[in-house]
mmCIF file of C-alpha atoms in Angstrom:
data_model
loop_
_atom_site.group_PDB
_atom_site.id
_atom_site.type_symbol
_atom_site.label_atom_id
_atom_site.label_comp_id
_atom_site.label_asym_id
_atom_site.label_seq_id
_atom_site.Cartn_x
_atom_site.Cartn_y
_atom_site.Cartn_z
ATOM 1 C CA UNK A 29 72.573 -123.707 4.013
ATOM 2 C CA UNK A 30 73.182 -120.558 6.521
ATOM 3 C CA UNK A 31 74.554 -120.599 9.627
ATOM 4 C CA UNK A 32 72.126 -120.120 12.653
ATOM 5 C CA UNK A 33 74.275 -117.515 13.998
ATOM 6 C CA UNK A 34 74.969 -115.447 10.487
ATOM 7 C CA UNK A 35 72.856 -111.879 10.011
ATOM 8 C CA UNK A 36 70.723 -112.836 6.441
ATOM 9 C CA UNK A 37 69.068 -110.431 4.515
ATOM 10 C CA UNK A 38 67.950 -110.373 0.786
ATOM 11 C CA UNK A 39 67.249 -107.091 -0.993
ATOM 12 C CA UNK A 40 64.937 -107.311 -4.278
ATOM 13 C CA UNK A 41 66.606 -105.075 -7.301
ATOM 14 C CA UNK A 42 64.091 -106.183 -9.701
ATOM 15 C CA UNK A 43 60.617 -108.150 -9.938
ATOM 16 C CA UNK A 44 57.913 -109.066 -6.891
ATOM 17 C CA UNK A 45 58.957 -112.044 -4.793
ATOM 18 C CA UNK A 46 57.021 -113.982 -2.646
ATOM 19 C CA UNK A 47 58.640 -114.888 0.951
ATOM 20 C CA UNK A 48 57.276 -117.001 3.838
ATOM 21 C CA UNK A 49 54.175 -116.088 2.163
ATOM 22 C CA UNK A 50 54.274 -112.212 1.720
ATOM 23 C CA UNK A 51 54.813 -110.285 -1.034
ATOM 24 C CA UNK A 52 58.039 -108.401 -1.369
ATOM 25 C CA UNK A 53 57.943 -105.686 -4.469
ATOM 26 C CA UNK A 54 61.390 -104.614 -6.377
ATOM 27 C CA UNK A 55 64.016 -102.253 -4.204
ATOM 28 C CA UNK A 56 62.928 -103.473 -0.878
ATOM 29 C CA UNK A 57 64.672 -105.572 1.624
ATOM 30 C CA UNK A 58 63.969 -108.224 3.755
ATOM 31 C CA UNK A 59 66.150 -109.135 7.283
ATOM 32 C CA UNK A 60 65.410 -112.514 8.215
ATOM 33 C CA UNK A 61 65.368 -113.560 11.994
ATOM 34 C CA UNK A 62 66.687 -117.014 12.476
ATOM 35 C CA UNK A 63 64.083 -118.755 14.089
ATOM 36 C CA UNK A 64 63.750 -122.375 11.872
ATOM 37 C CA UNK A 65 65.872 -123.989 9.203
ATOM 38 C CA UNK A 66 64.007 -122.670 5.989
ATOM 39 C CA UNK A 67 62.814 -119.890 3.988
ATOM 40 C CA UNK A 68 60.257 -120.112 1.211
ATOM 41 C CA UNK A 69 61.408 -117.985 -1.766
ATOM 42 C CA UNK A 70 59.328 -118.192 -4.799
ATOM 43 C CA UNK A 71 57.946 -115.394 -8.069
ATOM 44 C CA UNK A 72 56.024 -115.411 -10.771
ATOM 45 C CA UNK A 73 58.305 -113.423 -13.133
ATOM 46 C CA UNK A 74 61.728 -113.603 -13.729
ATOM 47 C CA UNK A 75 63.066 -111.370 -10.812
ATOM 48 C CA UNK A 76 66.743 -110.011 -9.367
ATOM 49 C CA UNK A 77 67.682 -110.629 -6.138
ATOM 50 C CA UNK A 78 70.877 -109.978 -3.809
ATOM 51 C CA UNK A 79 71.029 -112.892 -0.610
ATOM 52 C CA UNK A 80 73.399 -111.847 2.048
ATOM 53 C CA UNK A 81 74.641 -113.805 5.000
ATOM 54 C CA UNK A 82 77.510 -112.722 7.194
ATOM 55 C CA UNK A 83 79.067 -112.683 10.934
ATOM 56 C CA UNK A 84 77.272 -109.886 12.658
ATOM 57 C CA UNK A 85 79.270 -106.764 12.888
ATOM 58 C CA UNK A 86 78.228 -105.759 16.263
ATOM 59 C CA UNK A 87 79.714 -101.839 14.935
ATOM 60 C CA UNK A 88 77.754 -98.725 14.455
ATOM 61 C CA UNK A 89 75.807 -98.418 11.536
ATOM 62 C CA UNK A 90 75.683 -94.848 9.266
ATOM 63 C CA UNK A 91 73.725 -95.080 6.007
ATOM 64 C CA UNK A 92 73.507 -92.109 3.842
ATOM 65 C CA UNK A 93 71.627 -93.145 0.394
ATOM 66 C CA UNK A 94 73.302 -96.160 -0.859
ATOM 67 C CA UNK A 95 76.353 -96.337 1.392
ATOM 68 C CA UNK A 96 76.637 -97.842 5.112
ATOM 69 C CA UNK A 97 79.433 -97.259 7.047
ATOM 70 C CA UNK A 98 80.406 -97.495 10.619
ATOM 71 C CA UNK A 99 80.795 -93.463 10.812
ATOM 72 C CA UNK A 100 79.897 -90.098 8.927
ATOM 73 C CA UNK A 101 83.975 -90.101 7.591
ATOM 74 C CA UNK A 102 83.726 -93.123 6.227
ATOM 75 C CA UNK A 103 80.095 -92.363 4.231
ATOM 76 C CA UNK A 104 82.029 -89.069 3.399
ATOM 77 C CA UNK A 105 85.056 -91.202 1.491
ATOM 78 C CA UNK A 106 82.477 -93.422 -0.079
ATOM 79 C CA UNK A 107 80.328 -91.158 -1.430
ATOM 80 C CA UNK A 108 83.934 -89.276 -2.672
ATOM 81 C CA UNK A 109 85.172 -92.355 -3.995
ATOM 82 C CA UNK A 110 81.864 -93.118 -5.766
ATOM 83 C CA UNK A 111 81.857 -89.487 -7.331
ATOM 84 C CA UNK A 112 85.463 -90.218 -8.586
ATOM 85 C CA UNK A 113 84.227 -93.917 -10.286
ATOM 86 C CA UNK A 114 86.600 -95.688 -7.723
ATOM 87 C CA UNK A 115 83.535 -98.536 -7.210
ATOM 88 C CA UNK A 116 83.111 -100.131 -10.552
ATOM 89 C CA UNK A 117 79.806 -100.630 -12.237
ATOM 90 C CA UNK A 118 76.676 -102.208 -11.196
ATOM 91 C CA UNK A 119 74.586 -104.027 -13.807
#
């Protein structure tokens, strides 16, 4: 269960989903606009997914490949501490 007023999104790392009845393929993503209480979520094959929900930021938003940010500085230091293996690994 999410909170009406939480920002949701799911991005797809691997496999095609199905959601509300369209087809979402791998490395897309998918913002969801609260307007009822469910989501239908279902695939055919096994697939990888990442479900988000959070308080909205209400901040500027800089994205540079991977990385967002709320300014070009801080995309600069991620993208330096990425380069110097300061984020871990992602499986």
């Amino acid at each position: 269960s999410v909170a009406p007023e939480k920002d949701l999104f799911l991005y797809v790392l691997s496999g095609t989903v199905e959601i509300n009845g369209r087809e979402v393929p791998p490395r897309s993503l998918v913002s969801f606009e609260m307007r009822g209480e469910e989501i239908a979520i279902s695939a055919s094959e096994e697939v990888r997914v990442l479900f988000c929900a959070g308080q909205p930021i209400r901040e500027p938003i800089v994205s540079r490949g991977p990385f967002v940010m709320t300014s070009e500085a801080e995309i600069r230091q991620a993208m330096a501490d990425f380069q110097a293996g300061k984020m871990g690994e992602v499986f």
